[in-house]
XYZ file of C-alpha atoms in Angstrom:
777
model
C -5.709 -32.943 -20.766
C -7.995 -30.150 -19.834
C -7.399 -30.523 -16.037
C -3.652 -30.327 -16.407
C -3.880 -26.769 -17.657
C -5.887 -25.400 -14.807
C -2.844 -24.180 -12.763
C -2.358 -21.354 -15.123
C -5.656 -20.563 -17.061
C -5.614 -20.746 -20.866
C -6.124 -17.026 -21.319
C -2.465 -16.573 -20.005
C -0.952 -18.412 -23.054
C -1.601 -15.281 -25.167
C 0.531 -13.369 -22.653
C 3.282 -15.939 -22.557
C 3.555 -15.943 -26.375
C 3.666 -12.172 -26.466
C 6.243 -12.057 -23.709
C 8.458 -14.673 -25.639
C 8.268 -12.527 -28.787
C 9.033 -9.391 -26.918
C 12.045 -11.013 -25.254
C 13.336 -12.342 -28.497
C 12.904 -8.923 -30.124
C 14.974 -7.322 -27.604
C 17.921 -9.867 -27.520
C 19.825 -7.748 -30.097
C 20.117 -4.725 -27.676
C 22.573 -6.333 -25.227
C 25.740 -8.410 -25.732
C 27.539 -9.329 -22.445
C 26.249 -10.841 -19.288
C 27.900 -8.087 -17.256
C 26.562 -5.031 -18.937
C 24.803 -3.041 -16.140
C 25.649 0.511 -15.543
C 25.234 2.277 -12.115
C 25.432 6.034 -12.150
C 24.390 8.940 -10.042
C 25.472 11.962 -7.914
C 26.941 12.175 -4.455
C 25.614 15.158 -2.495
C 25.790 16.603 0.953
C 22.809 15.516 2.942
C 22.499 19.009 4.683
C 23.163 21.434 1.913
C 22.308 19.447 -1.119
C 25.776 20.454 -2.739
C 27.490 18.015 -5.029
C 30.608 16.409 -3.567
C 33.534 16.307 -5.849
C 36.155 13.673 -5.365
C 34.074 11.391 -3.267
C 35.081 7.802 -3.204
C 32.550 5.079 -4.226
C 33.781 1.612 -3.609
C 32.124 -1.526 -5.224
C 32.795 -4.465 -2.889
C 32.036 -7.155 -5.437
C 34.890 -5.834 -7.613
C 37.075 -4.635 -4.829
C 37.506 -1.463 -6.830
C 36.993 2.128 -6.143
C 35.748 5.130 -8.233
C 35.937 8.937 -7.654
C 33.194 11.488 -8.459
C 33.940 14.224 -10.807
C 33.773 17.994 -10.205
C 29.997 17.827 -10.291
C 29.774 14.937 -7.894
C 28.840 12.494 -10.678
C 29.961 8.717 -10.713
C 29.441 6.130 -13.253
C 30.361 2.417 -13.054
C 29.915 0.250 -16.117
C 30.202 -3.449 -16.834
C 28.567 -4.622 -13.635
C 27.183 -8.314 -13.349
C 23.507 -8.500 -12.450
C 22.766 -9.540 -8.821
C 23.158 -8.046 -5.311
C 25.811 -5.376 -4.870
C 27.229 -3.371 -2.000
C 28.725 0.106 -2.260
C 30.540 2.139 0.318
C 30.781 5.830 -0.226
C 32.678 8.389 1.782
C 34.165 11.881 1.357
C 37.046 13.722 3.067
C 35.939 14.590 6.538
C 32.638 12.853 6.219
C 30.893 9.649 7.354
C 30.622 6.673 5.350
C 27.245 5.358 3.770
C 26.772 1.782 2.978
C 24.311 1.083 0.182
C 23.027 -2.246 -0.825
C 20.755 -2.918 -3.799
C 19.740 -5.475 -6.325
C 20.925 -4.563 -9.765
C 19.304 -6.146 -12.750
C 19.210 -3.119 -15.245
C 20.889 0.272 -15.615
C 20.162 2.242 -12.473
C 20.426 5.687 -11.260
C 21.196 5.966 -7.525
C 21.624 9.310 -5.730
C 23.740 9.021 -2.487
C 23.302 11.811 0.240
C 26.365 11.889 2.476
C 26.781 13.416 5.910
C 29.537 15.722 5.211
C 30.964 16.215 8.774
C 31.787 13.251 11.027
C 30.001 15.090 13.980
C 26.735 15.363 12.255
C 25.583 11.750 11.619
C 26.982 8.469 12.665
C 27.257 5.690 10.132
C 23.944 4.405 8.794
C 23.037 1.767 6.196
C 20.630 2.901 3.509
C 18.612 1.194 0.843
C 17.669 4.433 -0.984
C 17.726 8.183 -0.524
C 16.411 9.445 2.836
C 12.619 9.153 3.088
C 10.067 11.987 3.684
C 10.775 12.024 7.484
C 13.765 10.809 9.577
C 11.973 10.984 12.823
C 8.999 8.871 11.838
C 8.894 5.186 12.071
C 9.098 3.745 8.561
C 9.292 0.292 6.940
C 9.981 -0.481 3.379
C 9.263 -3.449 1.004
C 11.751 -3.425 -1.967
C 14.042 -5.656 -3.738
C 13.722 -9.362 -2.898
C 11.334 -8.683 -0.097
C 8.849 -6.989 -2.494
C 9.248 -9.400 -5.479
C 8.532 -12.354 -3.067
C 5.008 -10.942 -2.672
C 4.289 -9.911 -6.319
C 0.920 -11.103 -7.464
C -0.785 -10.462 -4.129
C -3.118 -7.511 -3.525
C -1.739 -4.342 -2.011
C -3.429 -5.205 1.371
C -1.842 -8.629 1.521
C 1.648 -7.484 0.548
C 1.718 -4.951 3.258
C 1.041 -7.509 5.948
C 4.625 -8.280 5.855
C 5.266 -4.906 7.710
C 5.140 -5.048 11.425
C 2.007 -3.210 12.767
C 0.124 -3.524 9.383
C -2.831 -6.029 9.238
C -5.580 -6.443 6.727
C -9.337 -5.742 6.771
C -11.110 -8.296 4.555
C -14.444 -8.558 2.949
C -14.608 -12.153 1.854
C -11.506 -13.463 0.211
C -10.655 -11.143 -2.583
C -11.309 -7.565 -1.138
C -8.382 -6.611 1.160
C -7.427 -3.157 2.576
C -4.481 -2.199 4.816
C -4.836 -1.429 8.500
C -2.149 0.426 10.528
C -2.309 0.181 14.250
C -6.043 -0.567 14.131
C -6.832 2.406 11.789
C -7.853 2.225 8.130
C -9.871 3.799 5.247
C -10.293 7.573 5.748
C -7.635 7.544 8.508
C -4.943 6.198 6.124
C -3.440 8.102 3.148
C -2.115 6.083 0.162
C 0.021 7.998 -2.294
C -0.032 6.422 -5.697
C 3.044 7.666 -7.624
C 2.977 10.769 -5.409
C -0.820 11.424 -5.774
C -3.228 10.954 -2.887
C -5.401 8.013 -3.947
C -8.969 9.332 -4.000
C -11.770 6.644 -4.380
C -14.838 5.288 -2.604
C -12.451 3.944 0.063
C -14.669 4.545 3.123
C -16.203 1.110 2.995
C -14.619 -2.081 4.566
C -15.076 -3.711 1.133
C -13.568 -0.766 -0.873
C -9.960 -1.959 -1.424
C -7.422 0.425 -2.899
C -7.710 0.695 -6.680
C -3.947 0.200 -7.255
C -1.861 -2.264 -9.236
C 1.030 -3.200 -7.035
C 3.264 -4.048 -10.002
C 3.704 -0.417 -10.857
C 5.887 -0.149 -7.615
C 9.497 -1.034 -7.041
C 9.197 0.061 -3.408
C 6.410 0.269 -0.873
C 6.951 2.524 2.103
C 4.811 2.580 5.244
C 5.150 5.648 7.436
C 3.462 4.773 10.711
C 1.909 7.511 12.852
C 0.489 10.983 12.471
C 1.609 12.433 8.930
C -1.176 15.104 8.692
C 1.322 17.985 8.457
C 2.859 16.820 5.240
C -0.090 14.783 3.752
C -3.177 16.426 4.921
C -6.323 15.679 6.809
C -6.879 11.957 7.233
C -3.224 10.914 7.460
C -3.932 9.739 11.148
C -2.765 6.133 11.038
C 0.103 6.779 8.605
C 0.868 6.941 4.893
C 1.637 4.250 2.437
C 3.897 5.275 -0.557
C 3.514 3.257 -3.718
C 6.673 4.292 -5.507
C 7.562 3.385 -9.180
C 11.178 3.284 -10.183
C 12.656 6.568 -11.538
C 12.634 6.765 -15.301
C 15.782 5.411 -16.855
C 18.625 7.915 -17.312
C 20.607 5.932 -19.919
C 19.754 5.068 -23.560
C 18.549 1.641 -24.527
C 15.618 -0.539 -23.679
C 14.901 -2.299 -20.468
C 12.006 -3.892 -18.558
C 10.666 -7.111 -16.957
C 7.811 -9.549 -17.582
C 6.147 -11.712 -14.855
C 3.765 -14.622 -15.196
C 2.484 -16.408 -12.156
C -0.089 -19.064 -11.292
C -1.798 -20.068 -8.029
C -3.501 -23.262 -7.167
C -6.215 -21.788 -4.916
C -8.667 -20.090 -7.257
C -6.532 -21.307 -10.237
C -5.360 -17.753 -10.607
C -3.165 -16.473 -13.453
C -1.302 -13.309 -13.499
C 0.690 -11.690 -16.318
C 2.479 -8.220 -15.866
C 5.045 -6.487 -17.945
C 7.088 -3.310 -18.050
C 9.072 -1.776 -20.878
C 11.053 1.402 -20.669
C 13.777 3.389 -22.461
C 15.342 6.696 -22.965
C 16.089 8.710 -26.234
C 19.617 9.274 -27.161
C 19.118 12.776 -28.774
C 16.831 14.168 -26.020
C 16.551 13.868 -22.252
C 13.123 12.049 -22.811
C 12.292 8.720 -21.009
C 9.241 6.653 -21.183
C 7.583 3.601 -19.617
C 4.780 1.343 -20.522
C 3.301 -1.091 -17.939
C 0.364 -3.481 -17.813
C -1.143 -6.322 -15.676
C -3.793 -8.745 -16.412
C -5.179 -11.087 -13.636
C -8.004 -13.734 -13.366
C -8.977 -16.142 -10.774
C -12.054 -18.201 -9.951
C -13.711 -19.570 -6.858
C -11.367 -19.936 -3.971
C -11.472 -23.097 -1.762
C -11.696 -23.187 2.007
C -10.667 -26.602 3.563
C -13.296 -29.008 2.414
C -15.365 -26.747 0.088
C -15.448 -23.980 -2.526
C -16.326 -20.343 -1.552
C -19.166 -19.613 -4.045
C -18.660 -16.552 -6.314
C -15.300 -15.410 -5.068
C -13.574 -14.955 -8.439
C -11.671 -11.909 -9.616
C -10.867 -10.264 -12.909
C -8.398 -7.374 -13.333
C -7.003 -5.423 -16.165
C -4.591 -2.464 -15.584
C -2.100 -0.405 -17.468
C -0.008 2.859 -16.990
C 1.983 5.191 -19.380
C 4.694 7.524 -18.290
C 6.673 10.159 -20.252
C 9.245 12.342 -18.739
C 11.707 15.095 -19.570
C 14.497 15.628 -16.781
C 17.651 17.633 -16.472
C 19.480 18.789 -13.584
C 17.739 22.188 -13.371
C 14.390 21.586 -14.719
C 12.000 18.747 -15.837
C 8.456 17.598 -16.213
C 6.551 14.249 -16.224
C 3.108 12.994 -17.407
C 1.666 9.804 -15.995
C -1.619 8.037 -16.764
C -2.937 4.910 -15.214
C -6.223 2.813 -15.487
C -7.205 0.170 -12.935
C -10.227 -2.022 -13.694
C -11.515 -4.913 -11.766
C -14.492 -7.082 -11.247
C -14.891 -8.848 -7.862
C -17.212 -11.524 -6.857
C -18.954 -11.248 -3.468
C -19.563 -14.408 -1.356
C -22.961 -15.519 -2.184
C -24.008 -17.003 1.308
C -23.325 -13.575 2.858
C -26.644 -12.372 1.287
C -29.638 -13.980 3.022
C -33.369 -13.442 3.069
C -35.255 -13.654 6.426
C -33.928 -13.335 9.972
C -34.236 -17.054 10.243
C -32.045 -17.538 7.152
C -29.399 -15.218 8.550
C -29.437 -16.893 11.916
C -29.182 -20.376 10.352
C -26.289 -19.062 8.096
C -24.349 -17.841 11.040
C -24.957 -21.096 12.964
C -23.697 -23.471 10.184
C -20.194 -24.852 10.054
C -20.128 -24.543 6.342
C -22.386 -22.519 4.116
C -25.658 -23.949 2.985
C -25.149 -25.761 -0.397
C -21.270 -25.503 -0.190
C -21.055 -29.275 -0.908
C -22.589 -28.711 -4.349
C -20.469 -25.617 -5.362
C -17.812 -26.463 -7.890
C -14.972 -24.410 -9.266
C -15.865 -21.751 -11.993
C -14.350 -18.531 -13.383
C -17.873 -17.321 -13.831
C -18.876 -14.242 -11.738
C -22.537 -13.918 -10.757
C -24.535 -11.665 -8.463
C -23.535 -10.236 -6.072
C -20.450 -8.664 -7.429
C -18.600 -5.317 -7.856
C -17.181 -3.489 -10.918
C -14.541 -0.804 -10.162
C -12.431 1.389 -12.488
C -10.085 4.068 -11.477
C -8.276 6.559 -13.818
C -5.329 8.802 -12.735
C -3.854 11.531 -14.797
C -0.889 13.360 -13.334
C 1.340 16.215 -14.536
C 4.356 17.422 -12.516
C 7.068 19.863 -13.227
C 10.169 21.225 -11.209
C 12.702 23.948 -11.349
C 15.945 23.850 -9.295
C 18.216 26.736 -8.300
C 21.330 26.572 -6.083
C 20.462 30.051 -4.653
C 16.648 29.750 -4.540
C 15.902 26.163 -3.874
C 13.541 23.732 -5.707
C 10.006 24.477 -6.747
C 7.587 21.608 -7.915
C 4.028 21.797 -9.131
C 1.685 18.863 -9.389
C -1.754 18.600 -11.042
C -3.861 15.424 -10.963
C -7.179 14.332 -12.116
C -8.835 11.210 -10.778
C -12.163 9.332 -11.735
C -13.398 6.507 -9.746
C -16.425 4.471 -10.771
C -17.869 1.833 -8.446
C -20.870 -0.326 -9.435
C -22.313 -2.705 -6.804
C -24.723 -5.435 -7.816
C -26.657 -7.356 -5.045
C -27.675 -10.929 -5.038
C -31.336 -10.493 -5.981
C -33.468 -9.181 -8.897
C -31.823 -6.231 -10.541
C -33.586 -2.865 -10.217
C -33.847 -2.555 -14.103
C -31.810 -2.736 -17.341
C -30.276 -0.108 -19.539
C -30.825 0.568 -23.219
C -28.746 -2.472 -24.137
C -30.582 -4.786 -21.763
C -27.699 -5.144 -19.260
C -28.583 -5.116 -15.622
C -28.502 -1.793 -13.724
C -26.412 -1.770 -10.631
C -28.039 -1.324 -7.200
C -25.479 1.340 -6.360
C -23.489 3.475 -8.844
C -20.846 5.828 -7.317
C -18.986 8.235 -9.637
C -16.312 10.333 -7.966
C -14.225 13.197 -9.832
C -11.280 14.707 -8.138
C -8.893 17.543 -9.080
C -5.794 18.476 -7.057
C -3.279 21.095 -7.462
C -0.071 21.344 -5.313
C 2.900 23.532 -5.264
C 5.953 22.838 -2.968
C 9.059 24.745 -2.384
C 12.336 23.298 -0.715
C 15.405 24.980 0.294
C 18.465 23.775 2.180
C 21.072 25.971 3.853
C 23.838 25.352 6.409
C 22.411 22.517 8.292
C 18.833 23.054 8.072
C 16.151 22.701 5.301
C 12.769 24.118 4.742
C 9.754 22.628 2.974
C 6.602 24.777 2.320
C 3.554 24.035 0.205
C -0.004 24.903 -0.646
C -2.694 22.816 -2.439
C -6.304 23.001 -3.524
C -8.984 20.222 -3.965
C -12.200 20.064 -5.908
C -14.207 16.809 -5.584
C -17.685 15.860 -6.968
C -19.468 12.684 -6.104
C -22.518 11.533 -7.954
C -24.708 8.572 -6.865
C -27.320 6.649 -8.916
C -29.434 3.683 -7.739
C -31.046 2.812 -4.506
C -30.670 5.602 -1.782
C -27.579 5.158 0.320
C -25.607 8.432 0.662
C -26.327 11.942 -0.938
C -24.492 13.437 -3.826
C -21.774 15.864 -2.598
C -19.184 18.431 -3.587
C -15.972 19.046 -1.572
C -13.720 22.132 -2.088
C -10.631 22.359 0.041
C -7.468 24.334 0.570
C -4.353 23.700 2.590
C -0.829 24.996 3.356
C 2.039 23.772 5.385
C 5.531 24.472 6.498
C 8.121 21.897 7.719
C 11.645 22.653 9.011
C 14.397 20.169 9.406
C 17.785 20.455 11.164
C 20.805 18.576 12.357
C 23.183 19.526 15.172
C 25.964 17.204 16.192
C 24.133 13.749 17.092
C 20.693 15.309 17.121
C 18.338 15.706 14.247
C 14.902 17.481 14.511
C 11.898 18.308 12.546
C 8.814 20.574 13.228
C 5.890 21.585 11.101
C 2.587 23.225 11.125
C -0.432 22.929 8.603
C -3.828 24.598 7.988
C -6.693 22.734 6.325
C -10.090 23.980 5.167
C -13.021 21.763 3.914
C -16.312 22.974 2.363
C -18.938 20.259 1.947
C -22.138 20.620 0.140
C -24.336 17.524 0.116
C -27.744 17.057 -1.754
C -30.264 14.380 -1.315
C -33.963 13.866 -2.158
C -36.653 13.123 0.380
C -40.238 12.754 -0.878
C -39.601 14.515 -4.026
C -37.879 17.591 -2.294
C -34.203 18.251 -2.763
C -32.539 18.965 0.531
C -29.088 20.652 0.574
C -26.754 20.883 3.484
C -23.510 22.991 3.697
C -20.893 22.252 6.301
C -17.456 23.826 6.672
C -14.486 22.375 8.653
C -11.020 23.725 9.339
C -8.199 22.777 11.606
C -4.524 23.390 12.463
C -2.145 20.402 12.689
C 1.326 20.363 14.170
C 4.278 17.960 14.393
C 7.580 17.703 16.399
C 10.157 15.012 15.822
C 13.644 14.269 17.373
C 16.216 11.786 16.288
C 19.225 11.009 18.493
C 22.284 8.682 17.910
C 22.946 7.258 21.464
C 25.900 5.256 20.050
C 27.306 3.960 16.880
C 24.765 0.889 16.927
C 21.818 2.494 18.900
C 19.532 5.392 17.979
C 16.154 6.626 19.153
C 13.369 8.711 17.506
C 10.417 10.436 18.962
C 7.557 11.975 17.071
C 4.519 13.724 18.379
C 1.761 15.330 16.313
C -1.835 16.328 16.120
C -4.118 15.119 13.431
C -7.661 15.514 12.337
C -10.263 14.584 9.684
C -13.676 15.828 9.028
C -16.529 13.188 9.022
C -17.077 11.658 5.652
C -20.487 11.907 3.907
C -21.167 8.151 4.507
C -20.503 8.651 8.235
C -23.032 11.522 8.347
C -25.789 10.323 6.030
C -25.554 6.572 5.262
C -28.968 4.882 5.388
C -29.350 1.738 3.493
C -27.890 -1.629 2.458
C -24.225 -1.572 1.611
C -24.250 -4.539 -0.780
C -20.613 -5.123 -1.040
C -20.365 -5.460 2.703
C -23.700 -7.219 3.107
C -24.588 -4.852 5.954
C -27.155 -2.096 6.656
C -25.374 1.118 7.714
C -26.791 4.118 9.328
C -25.076 7.529 9.534
C -25.104 10.247 12.177
C -25.507 13.839 10.948
C -24.376 15.241 14.442
C -20.751 13.871 14.031
C -17.955 16.229 14.849
C -14.421 16.116 13.214
C -11.998 13.651 14.669
C -9.178 15.134 16.573
C -6.077 13.081 17.919
C -2.889 13.487 19.740
C -0.461 10.850 18.427
C 2.835 10.137 19.985
C 5.295 7.563 18.626
C 8.808 6.407 19.599
C 11.289 3.944 17.880
C 14.367 2.424 19.414
C 16.727 0.914 16.816
C 19.704 -1.324 17.452
C 21.872 -2.457 14.557
C 24.859 -4.802 14.919
C 26.623 -6.823 12.111
C 24.686 -9.958 12.982
C 21.776 -8.650 14.973
C 19.190 -6.010 14.699
C 16.132 -4.906 16.754
C 13.519 -2.284 16.422
C 10.859 -1.442 19.002
C 8.081 1.064 18.214
C 5.667 1.922 20.905
C 2.863 4.366 20.147
C 0.000 6.182 21.879
C -3.079 7.650 20.033
C -5.664 9.624 22.072
C -8.923 10.612 20.110
C -11.464 13.185 21.273
C -14.161 12.228 18.849
C -13.432 8.854 17.433
C -15.824 7.744 14.778
C -16.507 4.002 14.544
C -19.122 1.489 13.272
C -21.030 0.000 16.228
C -22.890 -3.311 15.680
C -26.506 -2.595 15.977
C -28.618 -5.882 15.653
C -30.316 -6.856 12.479
C -32.191 -4.865 9.827
C -34.940 -6.490 7.580
C -35.308 -4.952 4.196
C -37.087 -5.922 0.884
C -33.507 -7.019 -0.260
C -33.141 -9.363 2.554
C -31.932 -9.387 6.199
C -28.550 -7.820 7.107
C -26.336 -7.189 10.133
C -26.871 -3.559 11.069
C -24.100 -1.046 11.985
C -24.539 2.611 13.349
C -21.902 5.213 13.118
C -21.135 6.528 16.547
C -18.508 8.849 18.094
C -16.596 8.575 21.404
C -13.301 9.539 23.081
C -10.882 6.666 22.573
C -7.428 5.375 23.320
C -5.310 3.213 21.006
C -1.871 2.184 22.284
C 0.490 -0.700 21.401
C 3.881 -1.556 20.070
C 5.554 -3.228 17.021
C 8.699 -5.301 17.510
C 11.040 -6.878 14.863
C 14.144 -8.729 15.316
C 16.722 -10.164 13.005
C 19.571 -12.532 13.714
C 22.095 -13.619 11.240
C 22.823 -17.055 12.770
C 25.204 -18.240 10.033
C 26.448 -16.465 6.962
C 23.831 -18.316 4.953
C 21.162 -18.612 7.651
C 18.950 -15.664 8.888
C 16.097 -15.614 11.374
C 13.422 -12.845 11.648
C 10.594 -12.335 13.879
C 7.956 -9.561 14.200
C 5.177 -9.004 16.651
C 2.363 -6.502 17.031
C 0.255 -5.616 20.092
C -2.703 -3.419 20.183
C -5.007 -2.133 23.103
C -8.072 -0.142 22.002
C -10.483 1.341 24.470
C -13.756 3.233 24.249
C -13.141 5.877 26.923
C -16.811 6.977 26.865
C -18.101 3.629 27.952
C -14.904 2.134 29.383
C -15.294 -0.938 27.069
C -13.137 -2.303 24.185
C -13.578 -0.874 20.785
C -15.089 -3.278 18.302
C -13.445 -4.620 15.087
C -9.594 -4.045 16.193
C -6.908 -6.443 15.042
C -5.900 -9.153 17.434
C -2.199 -9.496 18.628
C 0.026 -11.477 16.449
C 3.563 -12.754 15.983
C 5.439 -14.165 13.003
C 8.750 -16.047 12.580
C 10.759 -16.577 9.387
C 13.911 -18.660 8.842
C 15.792 -18.137 5.501
C 18.682 -20.027 4.120
C 20.514 -18.601 1.201
C 23.232 -20.064 -1.127
C 26.053 -18.219 -2.792
C 26.149 -17.954 -6.492
C 27.017 -21.063 -8.538
C 27.710 -20.471 -12.170
C 24.733 -18.692 -13.724
C 22.606 -19.298 -10.679
C 22.406 -16.545 -7.878
C 20.225 -15.499 -5.085
C 18.992 -18.928 -4.185
C 17.027 -19.067 -1.095
C 14.810 -21.422 1.019
C 12.442 -19.936 3.627
C 10.002 -21.296 6.186
C 7.640 -18.999 8.056
C 4.928 -19.254 10.797
C 2.306 -16.659 11.745
C 0.350 -17.006 14.962
C -2.740 -14.732 15.480
C -4.373 -14.729 18.928
C -8.097 -14.733 19.619
C -9.328 -11.247 20.192
C -10.366 -11.256 23.826
C -11.153 -7.522 23.971
C -14.508 -6.807 22.425
C -17.674 -5.172 23.411
C -19.980 -7.820 24.841
C -23.540 -8.448 23.477
C -23.116 -6.159 20.495
C -21.798 -8.389 17.776
C -23.790 -11.215 16.127
C -21.013 -13.652 16.890
C -18.106 -13.493 19.263
C -14.521 -13.245 17.814
C -13.201 -16.707 16.472
C -10.385 -18.556 17.965
C -6.802 -17.769 17.223
C -4.958 -19.608 14.642
C -1.397 -20.534 13.379
C -0.362 -20.695 9.680
C 2.705 -22.442 8.174
C 4.140 -20.898 5.029
C 7.207 -21.766 2.855
C 9.083 -20.230 -0.086
C 11.989 -21.035 -2.409
C 13.581 -19.222 -5.288
C 16.593 -18.527 -7.473
C 17.929 -16.392 -10.259
C 19.228 -17.727 -13.531
C 21.360 -15.521 -15.784
C 21.810 -15.994 -19.507
C 23.604 -13.410 -21.629
C 21.845 -10.124 -20.729
C 18.763 -11.735 -19.224
C 17.932 -12.654 -15.724
C 15.175 -15.141 -14.887
C 13.706 -15.174 -11.311
C 11.949 -18.232 -10.258
C 9.976 -18.415 -7.011
C 7.770 -20.945 -5.469
C 5.528 -20.110 -2.403
C 3.178 -22.199 -0.230
C 0.585 -20.457 2.048
C -1.337 -22.283 4.851
C 0.495 -25.485 3.950
C -1.281 -27.435 6.593
C -4.670 -26.364 5.104
C -5.689 -25.017 8.511
C -9.466 -24.183 8.970
C -9.762 -20.771 10.508
C -11.686 -17.453 10.575
C -10.326 -14.100 10.999
C -11.968 -11.395 13.305
C -11.420 -8.578 10.708
C -13.143 -10.396 7.962
C -16.732 -9.115 7.715
C -17.806 -12.430 6.036
C -16.534 -14.633 9.018
C -20.141 -15.070 10.074
C -20.744 -17.321 7.034
C -17.551 -19.031 5.872
C -13.860 -20.004 6.638
C -10.828 -18.455 5.226
C -9.272 -19.912 2.041
C -7.047 -23.043 2.443
C -3.693 -24.073 1.052
C -2.378 -22.064 -1.787
C 0.727 -22.960 -3.869
C 2.004 -20.275 -6.374
C 4.697 -20.259 -9.075
C 6.148 -16.961 -10.287
C 8.609 -16.442 -13.173
C 10.067 -12.954 -13.836
C 12.255 -12.228 -16.888
C 14.370 -9.132 -16.451
C 15.817 -7.382 -19.371
């Protein structure tokens, strides 16, 4: 009996019981199965003015609606599921909007008011931050199919995005070969500030807070600041509800590999008497030892407990919102990655499977080495809108990031309660304040902003990096314009950073003050070549100052099981980044090609540097170095609607990375890859809708471009993985139950990935089957 319950751990039954009680308690709030309401406002995309008497046509009803004098529309009594709207205005172009509707939703539609300004386009939501920059989104069904995975794993569904792994549970996204300090992640509009500079420092974000993940590929430094070189990832929650009543959803999921269980819920509502809306959200996750084909990966479990709270006051002219979130996790680190002598390390690398793996069994217990990470985010934002003066928004945010790292061996001591002290204790405080102003007038718009930063990092434990304080200031201006079939944007930004680091050497405190400043610029163009074909071109400069770990690291980085050395002479990175996109959209066929070229004058990278013997063991050594570099490549995605119910998608990514100083390849760059996906969908039958069956294949080539004689082990062979998925939605009264079954690495293929720092010691996880149930209210 005990073994039959291991697919979903016993701790999840508390959540199942709670969710059942919650669902039962809400049943009285809704009566009819077709009770959804869609409302919003239709505005001119160029001037921002409301469009009265615009027509909104709902295809599923074959019925049209007209906006009022303020541009507002409201459609009630909609059945849940996928809907399609067509919106147009006298003398304007049409917009086709597709979305999945399972609760009352507010949708703003921006319409090109003149036929000569913009050709017809299909949108999923309101226009993104940049219309000349390559962007990809995960939302709707595509997003829900990946729920339960880490943020890094979810984003691998986007062409050009790969994952940097440390073992099996620590995953961070990589865009075009760049990651960490070269990639900005916005968590509910706030730049995520954490100890993100290590390969094993995954983003401290709960993906369940998001209803949309947007990836902006390419230089985004002008809008998002220093470090936005690879691009930007936007983790975007849904807007707070604008209609009264209660809504929400609850998800439970179980996975066979690691016997992982996940429970996540969201409840939200709006007051009837005041324009106040609220949301409560939480996630609990636990998994044990993952399993490679033939053996368990020792100490690879995970525990995670997150929640968030939102309260907002919104009107057409003014509003404010308060948001708080806590992310807390404990991650096991693969035990065989920590060795003793040089001979032990060499033997571990030479083995096909880790020493003692045949005696390792499944367990949820987490032992040394492991990490404990917590992240707190508090955000306040407010806005004022004026037809004459434009919009003004101010945002303040406070973040606290605590990271504790425990190595495999004897602890360095205990605290007053007798608990082990971590070998590394990082505590980072960040305060940010930003004000932006937007104004739209006669075919062009202007965005200007200024921001300030104060950051304080404190380190306790064995020496690794110094304590530091960073003070920064920045300002930017971005202009947008449209003329006939052309669209353009241009911007400029100034950044200033003051860094004060403090470390102790032989009982003497040593302080170093450094200042950095730079200008960044961008220019983008968008052109409709025909009704089906459009092209964009974006060029910009980007920069980032070297981080403290790149300047001063000198010690064992336990989470990565590596010895890292900094270089205090490093200069700021400077880059020229050019990216184009060619998009072709037909009723049954679509294609997008995105080539890019990134030229760095002072590229900072970790260079393998042999072995380092310490009292804590023997570790691979890495040295931070700097060189001129070239990174170029292309992303390709194709879609073909073979039959009304059968669709084929493929995507491919190619990258060429060269050290221009030595004329050798750069190390630790993603290998070229391609994936294929075939999805069969069925029309709704009775209460069952959105039924699908999918089959996917991912092929990753061996990395043949690497610096010879620098790494401990040459890159592994390429590999091919087979995946499958199936799902459906069941409707009963006001509820919708989504059921999804996925299978990863179905053939239980044995392989190792070049971007996994623990590939020296063990294989990647094997077959994984997962079941996910989502109840939408």
